[in-house]
Coordinates of C-alpha atoms and ligand atoms in Angstrom, one line a residue:
M18 CA 76.7 72.5 106.4
A19 CA 79.9 70.8 105.1
V20 CA 80.0 67.9 102.5
F21 CA 82.5 65.1 102.8
E22 CA 83.5 62.2 100.7
T23 CA 85.3 59.1 102.0
E24 CA 85.7 55.4 101.5
A25 CA 83.8 53.5 104.2
L26 CA 82.9 50.0 105.4
I27 CA 79.3 49.6 106.3
L28 CA 79.0 47.9 109.7
R29 CA 75.3 47.9 110.7
S30 CA 72.1 49.7 110.5
Y31 CA 68.9 50.4 112.5
N32 CA 65.4 51.3 111.3
L33 CA 64.4 54.9 112.0
A34 CA 60.9 56.3 111.5
E35 CA 59.0 54.8 108.5
A36 CA 61.5 54.9 105.7
D37 CA 64.9 55.8 107.1
K38 CA 67.8 54.0 108.7
I39 CA 70.7 55.0 111.0
V40 CA 73.8 53.5 109.5
V41 CA 77.1 52.9 111.3
C42 CA 80.2 52.7 109.3
L43 CA 84.0 52.8 109.6
S44 CA 85.3 55.4 107.3
R45 CA 88.9 56.0 106.1
S46 CA 89.0 59.8 106.7
A47 CA 86.6 60.2 109.7
G48 CA 86.8 56.9 111.6
L49 CA 83.5 55.6 113.0
I50 CA 80.5 57.6 111.8
R51 CA 76.8 57.2 112.4
G52 CA 74.5 58.7 109.8
V53 CA 70.9 58.9 108.8
A54 CA 70.1 57.5 105.4
K55 CA 66.8 59.2 104.5
G56 CA 64.3 57.2 102.5
C57 CA 66.6 54.2 102.2
R58 CA 63.8 51.8 103.0
K59 CA 61.5 52.9 100.2
L60 CA 61.4 50.6 97.3
K61 CA 63.1 53.0 95.0
N62 CA 65.9 54.9 96.7
R63 CA 69.2 56.4 95.9
F64 CA 71.2 54.1 98.1
G65 CA 70.2 50.8 96.4
A66 CA 72.1 47.9 98.1
G67 CA 75.0 50.1 99.1
L68 CA 74.0 50.1 102.8
E69 CA 74.1 46.4 103.2
P70 CA 76.4 45.4 106.1
F71 CA 80.1 44.8 105.1
T72 CA 79.8 46.6 101.8
I73 CA 82.7 48.9 100.9
V74 CA 81.4 52.1 99.5
N75 CA 82.4 55.6 98.5
L76 CA 80.3 57.6 100.8
T77 CA 79.2 61.2 100.5
Y78 CA 77.6 62.8 103.6
Y79 CA 76.7 66.2 105.1
E80 CA 77.8 67.1 108.6
K81 CA 76.1 69.8 110.6
E82 CA 78.1 71.4 113.3
N83 CA 77.6 70.0 116.8
R84 CA 75.6 67.1 115.6
E85 CA 76.9 63.6 116.1
L86 CA 74.7 62.1 113.4
V87 CA 75.7 63.0 109.9
S88 CA 73.3 62.8 106.8
F89 CA 74.2 60.3 104.1
R90 CA 73.8 61.8 100.7
Q91 CA 75.0 59.1 98.4
V92 CA 76.8 55.8 98.3
E93 CA 78.6 54.2 95.5
I94 CA 79.5 50.5 95.9
L95 CA 83.1 49.7 95.6
K96 CA 82.8 46.1 96.8
S97 CA 79.8 44.1 97.8
R98 CA 79.6 40.8 99.7
F99 CA 76.5 39.2 98.1
N100 CA 78.5 36.1 97.3
L101 CA 78.8 35.4 101.0
S102 CA 75.3 36.1 102.1
S103 CA 74.5 32.4 102.5
N104 CA 77.6 31.6 104.5
A105 CA 76.4 31.7 108.1
S106 CA 79.8 31.3 109.8
I107 CA 81.4 34.1 107.7
L108 CA 78.5 36.4 108.5
T109 CA 78.9 35.7 112.2
G110 CA 82.6 36.4 111.9
F111 CA 82.0 39.6 110.0
A112 CA 79.4 40.7 112.6
Y113 CA 81.9 40.0 115.4
M114 CA 84.6 42.1 113.7
G115 CA 82.0 44.8 113.1
D116 CA 80.9 44.8 116.8
L117 CA 84.5 45.2 117.9
L118 CA 85.1 48.0 115.5
V119 CA 82.1 49.8 117.0
D120 CA 83.3 49.1 120.5
F121 CA 86.9 50.1 120.0
S122 CA 86.8 53.0 117.6
P123 CA 86.3 56.4 119.0
P124 CA 83.7 58.3 116.8
H125 CA 85.0 60.8 114.2
Q126 CA 88.7 59.9 114.7
A127 CA 90.4 58.8 111.5
N128 CA 92.7 55.8 111.9
D129 CA 94.1 54.8 108.5
N130 CA 96.0 51.8 109.8
L131 CA 92.8 50.5 111.5
F132 CA 90.8 51.0 108.3
R133 CA 93.3 49.2 106.2
M134 CA 93.7 46.4 108.7
A135 CA 89.9 45.9 108.9
L136 CA 89.5 45.9 105.1
A137 CA 92.4 43.4 104.7
C138 CA 90.8 41.1 107.3
F139 CA 87.3 41.2 105.7
E140 CA 89.0 40.5 102.4
A141 CA 91.1 37.6 103.6
A142 CA 88.1 35.9 105.3
S143 CA 86.0 36.4 102.1
E144 CA 88.7 34.9 99.9
T145 CA 89.4 31.9 102.1
P146 CA 86.4 31.3 104.4
D147 CA 88.0 28.2 105.9
D148 CA 90.6 30.5 107.5
L149 CA 88.0 32.6 109.2
E150 CA 89.1 31.7 112.7
A151 CA 92.8 32.6 112.2
V152 CA 91.7 35.9 110.5
L153 CA 89.6 36.7 113.6
R154 CA 92.6 36.2 115.9
Y155 CA 94.7 38.4 113.7
F156 CA 92.0 41.0 113.7
E157 CA 91.8 40.9 117.5
V158 CA 95.5 41.2 118.0
W159 CA 95.8 44.2 115.6
L160 CA 92.7 45.9 116.9
L161 CA 94.1 45.8 120.4
K162 CA 97.5 46.9 119.2
L163 CA 96.2 49.9 117.1
E164 CA 94.0 51.0 120.0
G165 CA 96.9 50.8 122.5
F166 CA 95.7 47.8 124.5
L167 CA 98.1 45.1 123.4
P168 CA 100.8 44.4 125.9
D169 CA 104.5 44.6 124.9
L170 CA 105.2 41.1 123.5
R171 CA 109.0 41.5 123.6
S172 CA 110.0 42.7 127.1
C173 CA 108.9 42.5 130.7
A174 CA 106.8 45.4 131.8
N175 CA 108.5 45.4 135.2
C176 CA 112.3 44.7 134.7
Q177 CA 112.3 45.6 131.0
N178 CA 114.4 42.5 130.2
V179 CA 113.7 41.1 126.8
F180 CA 111.8 37.8 127.1
S181 CA 114.3 35.0 126.5
G182 CA 112.0 32.9 124.4
D183 CA 112.4 29.7 126.5
E184 CA 110.3 30.5 129.5
A185 CA 106.6 31.2 130.0
I186 CA 105.6 34.8 130.6
Y187 CA 102.5 36.0 132.5
L188 CA 99.7 38.3 131.7
G189 CA 98.8 40.4 134.8
G190 CA 95.5 41.9 135.8
D191 CA 96.8 45.3 134.5
L192 CA 97.1 43.7 131.0
S193 CA 100.9 43.8 131.0
L194 CA 103.2 40.9 130.4
R195 CA 105.9 40.0 132.9
C196 CA 108.8 37.6 133.0
S197 CA 108.4 34.6 135.3
Q198 CA 110.6 36.1 137.9
C199 CA 108.8 39.4 138.1
S200 CA 105.3 37.8 138.0
N201 CA 106.2 35.2 140.6
G202 CA 104.1 32.9 138.4
R203 CA 101.0 35.0 139.0
G204 CA 98.6 35.8 136.2
D205 CA 97.8 33.8 133.0
A206 CA 100.8 32.0 131.6
V207 CA 101.5 32.7 127.9
S208 CA 103.4 29.7 126.4
R209 CA 106.5 30.0 124.3
K210 CA 104.6 28.7 121.3
L211 CA 101.9 31.3 121.7
Q212 CA 104.5 34.1 122.1
S213 CA 106.0 33.3 118.7
H214 CA 102.6 32.8 117.1
L215 CA 101.6 36.2 118.4
R216 CA 104.7 37.8 117.0
T217 CA 104.0 36.5 113.5
T218 CA 101.0 38.8 113.4
E219 CA 103.4 41.7 113.4
K220 CA 105.1 40.8 110.1
L221 CA 102.4 39.2 108.0
S222 CA 99.2 40.2 106.2
P223 CA 96.0 38.5 107.6
A224 CA 95.9 36.2 104.6
K225 CA 99.6 35.1 105.1
F226 CA 99.1 34.8 108.9
A227 CA 96.0 32.6 108.3
E228 CA 97.9 30.4 105.9
G229 CA 100.7 29.8 108.4
A230 CA 98.2 29.2 111.2
R231 CA 97.1 26.0 109.4
D232 CA 100.2 24.3 110.7
V233 CA 100.0 25.7 114.3
P234 CA 98.9 23.2 116.9
K235 CA 95.3 23.4 118.0
D236 CA 96.4 24.0 121.7
T237 CA 98.3 27.1 120.7
K238 CA 95.4 28.4 118.7
R239 CA 93.0 27.8 121.6
E240 CA 95.5 29.5 124.0
M241 CA 95.6 32.5 121.6
A242 CA 91.8 32.6 121.4
E243 CA 91.6 32.6 125.2
L244 CA 94.2 35.3 125.6
T245 CA 92.6 37.8 123.2
F246 CA 89.2 37.0 124.7
Q247 CA 90.5 37.8 128.1
I248 CA 92.1 41.1 127.1
I249 CA 89.1 42.2 125.1
G250 CA 86.8 41.3 128.0
R251 CA 88.9 43.3 130.4
V252 CA 89.2 46.3 128.2
L253 CA 85.4 46.4 127.5
E254 CA 84.6 45.4 131.1
R255 CA 82.2 42.8 129.6
M256 CA 82.5 39.8 127.3
P257 CA 82.6 40.6 123.6
R258 CA 79.3 40.0 121.9
A259 CA 78.6 37.0 119.6
R260 CA 82.1 35.7 119.2
P261 CA 82.1 32.7 116.8
A262 CA 83.0 29.5 118.6
S263 CA 86.5 28.4 118.2
Ligands
ZN16 ZN1 110.7 41.0 134.6

């Protein structure tokens, strides 16, 4: 039985037997892991508040060979979110990001970029709750990108010509973007404004992106929300759960 230690973001938990829970978290060094926290529902237990959703912890766990569920041994809180526990919209937003992480992250596959991106998004939304919506869009774009589902935003998937920037481009059913000529106007149009708004996600932190998004027209934001929703829905082959209204 091997013992591991990693930084982790607690995502959700389920009750198990009388006093235990199954806890799902995104860890830095092992990706998505599911583990049993024995005795954590007893009044006095060694986990304390460390298993509350969206807490960042230093997690120690055992792993048995050929078992998908690990055993949590200890958690040490690095950052808690108690201050936000009464903010319903933030909690809905966090739950939405948590759901997508569970849906998109293959178990036991470390992805440092994804871990850092997720932490930065939770942090940005905590710091500036009014920017939640923009942070969620940033999170969706980067999640799709890091998991390999975001279409190339710069050039046509068919003729490889770089998008000129003054014409609409089109998202096809295969989730690729084509110039207006190649697409023949079929698919969902992606406006010029949205193209440039999408590209700003590449250069900025979630906090900076959200700050800039305050000056972006409502129509463009709505278009972005529809586009990411479409892509996520097609990848998952169902609509994402509990997406906060935009
Ligand atoms: Zn083309």
